[in-house]
GROMACS .gro file of N, CA and C in nm:
model
  195
    1MET      N    1  -0.380   1.095   2.323
    1MET     CA    2  -0.301   0.974   2.311
    1MET      C    3  -0.377   0.862   2.244
    2GLU      N    4  -0.313   0.796   2.152
    2GLU     CA    5  -0.387   0.698   2.074
    2GLU      C    6  -0.412   0.576   2.158
    3SER      N    7  -0.508   0.506   2.126
    3SER     CA    8  -0.541   0.370   2.200
    3SER      C    9  -0.462   0.264   2.129
    4GLY      N   10  -0.440   0.156   2.200
    4GLY     CA   11  -0.368   0.047   2.148
    4GLY      C   12  -0.415  -0.002   2.013
    5PRO      N   13  -0.547  -0.036   1.999
    5PRO     CA   14  -0.595  -0.080   1.871
    5PRO      C   15  -0.575   0.013   1.758
    6ALA      N   16  -0.593   0.143   1.781
    6ALA     CA   17  -0.566   0.245   1.678
    6ALA      C   18  -0.418   0.248   1.641
    7VAL      N   19  -0.329   0.239   1.722
    7VAL     CA   20  -0.185   0.228   1.697
    7VAL      C   21  -0.158   0.107   1.609
    8PHE      N   22  -0.212  -0.012   1.652
    8PHE     CA   23  -0.191  -0.135   1.582
    8PHE      C   24  -0.243  -0.121   1.441
    9ALA      N   25  -0.366  -0.073   1.428
    9ALA     CA   26  -0.426  -0.062   1.292
    9ALA      C   27  -0.349   0.036   1.208
   10GLY      N   28  -0.312   0.154   1.261
   10GLY     CA   29  -0.241   0.244   1.186
   10GLY      C   30  -0.100   0.190   1.140
   11ALA      N   31  -0.037   0.116   1.230
   11ALA     CA   32   0.087   0.051   1.191
   11ALA      C   33   0.073  -0.049   1.080
   12ALA      N   34  -0.029  -0.136   1.091
   12ALA     CA   35  -0.053  -0.235   0.999
   12ALA      C   36  -0.087  -0.183   0.861
   13PHE      N   37  -0.174  -0.085   0.855
   13PHE     CA   38  -0.213  -0.026   0.731
   13PHE      C   39  -0.100   0.048   0.664
   14THR      N   40  -0.021   0.122   0.743
   14THR     CA   41   0.087   0.200   0.689
   14THR      C   42   0.195   0.105   0.642
   15LEU      N   43   0.235   0.007   0.710
   15LEU     CA   44   0.338  -0.094   0.663
   15LEU      C   45   0.293  -0.161   0.542
   16PHE      N   46   0.161  -0.200   0.532
   16PHE     CA   47   0.114  -0.265   0.415
   16PHE      C   48   0.119  -0.177   0.294
   17GLY      N   49   0.071  -0.052   0.314
   17GLY     CA   50   0.070   0.044   0.208
   17GLY      C   51   0.210   0.075   0.149
   18VAL      N   52   0.305   0.090   0.243
   18VAL     CA   53   0.444   0.123   0.197
   18VAL      C   54   0.499  -0.002   0.135
   19GLY      N   55   0.481  -0.119   0.186
   19GLY     CA   56   0.529  -0.237   0.128
   19GLY      C   57   0.471  -0.267  -0.015
   20LEU      N   58   0.341  -0.238  -0.028
   20LEU     CA   59   0.276  -0.260  -0.162
   20LEU      C   60   0.320  -0.156  -0.261
   21LEU      N   61   0.339  -0.034  -0.223
   21LEU     CA   62   0.398   0.067  -0.320
   21LEU      C   63   0.540   0.033  -0.358
   22LEU      N   64   0.619  -0.005  -0.255
   22LEU     CA   65   0.757  -0.039  -0.289
   22LEU      C   66   0.769  -0.160  -0.385
   23TRP      N   67   0.696  -0.269  -0.349
   23TRP     CA   68   0.691  -0.381  -0.430
   23TRP      C   69   0.643  -0.356  -0.576
   24THR      N   70   0.538  -0.274  -0.585
   24THR     CA   71   0.481  -0.244  -0.720
   24THR      C   72   0.583  -0.157  -0.801
   25SER      N   73   0.649  -0.062  -0.736
   25SER     CA   74   0.747   0.019  -0.811
   25SER      C   75   0.867  -0.065  -0.851
   26ILE      N   76   0.911  -0.160  -0.774
   26ILE     CA   77   1.023  -0.245  -0.817
   26ILE      C   78   0.983  -0.332  -0.930
   27ARG      N   79   0.864  -0.388  -0.929
   27ARG     CA   80   0.819  -0.474  -1.039
   27ARG      C   81   0.808  -0.394  -1.160
   28VAL      N   82   0.753  -0.274  -1.153
   28VAL     CA   83   0.734  -0.193  -1.275
   28VAL      C   84   0.867  -0.151  -1.337
   29ARG      N   85   0.960  -0.111  -1.251
   29ARG     CA   86   1.092  -0.069  -1.298
   29ARG      C   87   1.167  -0.185  -1.366
   30MET      N   88   1.143  -0.315  -1.311
   30MET     CA   89   1.210  -0.428  -1.375
   30MET      C   90   1.136  -0.485  -1.491
   31ARG      N   91   1.029  -0.411  -1.527
   31ARG     CA   92   0.937  -0.462  -1.635
   31ARG      C   93   0.891  -0.606  -1.618
   32GLU      N   94   0.854  -0.639  -1.495
   32GLU     CA   95   0.797  -0.771  -1.468
   32GLU      C   96   0.652  -0.748  -1.430
   33PRO      N   97   0.570  -0.849  -1.450
   33PRO     CA   98   0.425  -0.840  -1.419
   33PRO      C   99   0.401  -0.812  -1.279
   34VAL      N  100   0.309  -0.724  -1.252
   34VAL     CA  101   0.263  -0.710  -1.116
   34VAL      C  102   0.163  -0.810  -1.072
   35ALA      N  103   0.077  -0.849  -1.161
   35ALA     CA  104  -0.016  -0.956  -1.136
   35ALA      C  105  -0.017  -1.052  -1.241
   36GLU      N  106   0.001  -1.177  -1.225
   36GLU     CA  107   0.012  -1.278  -1.329
   36GLU      C  108  -0.123  -1.284  -1.402
   37GLY      N  109  -0.108  -1.280  -1.537
   37GLY     CA  110  -0.230  -1.300  -1.622
   37GLY      C  111  -0.319  -1.173  -1.637
   38ALA      N  112  -0.278  -1.061  -1.579
   38ALA     CA  113  -0.355  -0.936  -1.594
   38ALA      C  114  -0.284  -0.840  -1.683
   39ASN      N  115  -0.360  -0.741  -1.725
   39ASN     CA  116  -0.306  -0.630  -1.811
   39ASN      C  117  -0.204  -0.559  -1.725
   40PRO      N  118  -0.078  -0.545  -1.775
   40PRO     CA  119   0.026  -0.480  -1.688
   40PRO      C  120  -0.003  -0.341  -1.639
   41ALA      N  121  -0.063  -0.259  -1.733
   41ALA     CA  122  -0.096  -0.125  -1.697
   41ALA      C  123  -0.207  -0.114  -1.589
   42VAL      N  124  -0.311  -0.187  -1.609
   42VAL     CA  125  -0.417  -0.192  -1.519
   42VAL      C  126  -0.380  -0.245  -1.385
   43ALA      N  127  -0.301  -0.353  -1.380
   43ALA     CA  128  -0.251  -0.413  -1.253
   43ALA      C  129  -0.167  -0.313  -1.184
   44ALA      N  130  -0.076  -0.235  -1.252
   44ALA     CA  131   0.009  -0.140  -1.178
   44ALA      C  132  -0.066  -0.029  -1.122
   45VAL      N  133  -0.162   0.016  -1.197
   45VAL     CA  134  -0.242   0.141  -1.153
   45VAL      C  135  -0.331   0.090  -1.031
   46LEU      N  136  -0.396  -0.017  -1.032
   46LEU     CA  137  -0.483  -0.068  -0.928
   46LEU      C  138  -0.401  -0.099  -0.801
   47THR      N  139  -0.286  -0.162  -0.820
   47THR     CA  140  -0.199  -0.195  -0.705
   47THR      C  141  -0.148  -0.065  -0.643
   48SER      N  142  -0.111   0.031  -0.721
   48SER     CA  143  -0.063   0.157  -0.663
   48SER      C  144  -0.181   0.232  -0.588
   49LEU      N  145  -0.301   0.229  -0.650
   49LEU     CA  146  -0.419   0.287  -0.590
   49LEU      C  147  -0.442   0.227  -0.454
   50PHE      N  148  -0.443   0.095  -0.445
   50PHE     CA  149  -0.462   0.032  -0.313
   50PHE      C  150  -0.361   0.059  -0.218
   51GLY      N  151  -0.231   0.072  -0.260
   51GLY     CA  152  -0.118   0.104  -0.169
   51GLY      C  153  -0.138   0.242  -0.124
   52VAL      N  154  -0.181   0.336  -0.194
   52VAL     CA  155  -0.191   0.478  -0.151
   52VAL      C  156  -0.317   0.485  -0.054
   53VAL      N  157  -0.423   0.415  -0.082
   53VAL     CA  158  -0.546   0.416   0.001
   53VAL      C  159  -0.506   0.350   0.140
   54SER      N  160  -0.437   0.240   0.137
   54SER     CA  161  -0.397   0.177   0.261
   54SER      C  162  -0.304   0.264   0.345
   55LEU      N  163  -0.206   0.332   0.281
   55LEU     CA  164  -0.120   0.431   0.344
   55LEU      C  165  -0.194   0.544   0.406
   56ALA      N  166  -0.295   0.592   0.331
   56ALA     CA  167  -0.374   0.712   0.383
   56ALA      C  168  -0.457   0.664   0.499
   57VAL      N  169  -0.518   0.547   0.499
   57VAL     CA  170  -0.597   0.490   0.614
   57VAL      C  171  -0.505   0.481   0.739
   58GLY      N  172  -0.384   0.426   0.712
   58GLY     CA  173  -0.292   0.418   0.825
   58GLY      C  174  -0.248   0.547   0.880
   59VAL      N  175  -0.226   0.648   0.799
   59VAL     CA  176  -0.193   0.783   0.857
   59VAL      C  177  -0.314   0.843   0.928
   60TRP      N  178  -0.433   0.822   0.873
   60TRP     CA  179  -0.557   0.870   0.935
   60TRP      C  180  -0.577   0.804   1.071
   61ALA      N  181  -0.543   0.676   1.081
   61ALA     CA  182  -0.560   0.612   1.210
   61ALA      C  183  -0.465   0.667   1.317
   62PHE      N  184  -0.346   0.713   1.278
   62PHE     CA  185  -0.251   0.776   1.371
   62PHE      C  186  -0.293   0.913   1.408
   63THR      N  187  -0.362   0.987   1.328
   63THR     CA  188  -0.401   1.124   1.358
   63THR      C  189  -0.530   1.138   1.438
   64ARG      N  190  -0.601   1.020   1.455
   64ARG     CA  191  -0.725   1.030   1.537
   64ARG      C  192  -0.687   1.058   1.678
   65PRO      N  193  -0.771   1.144   1.745
   65PRO     CA  194  -0.746   1.170   1.889
   65PRO      C  195  -0.768   1.053   1.977
   0.00000   0.00000   0.00000
């Protein structure tokens, strides 16, 4: 059974990762800048990378014994 802090951390990281990936994909599809004043390709790749890492950390927190 997961402890309370692990469940909270897992939920927070997972929700942030999903939200970041969703927001980034919508911005890219609408051809709007992901980060103001940054190279669009680099900003989209880095934001997606941070979203995937955050999602992976959240899933990892849920799978800990």
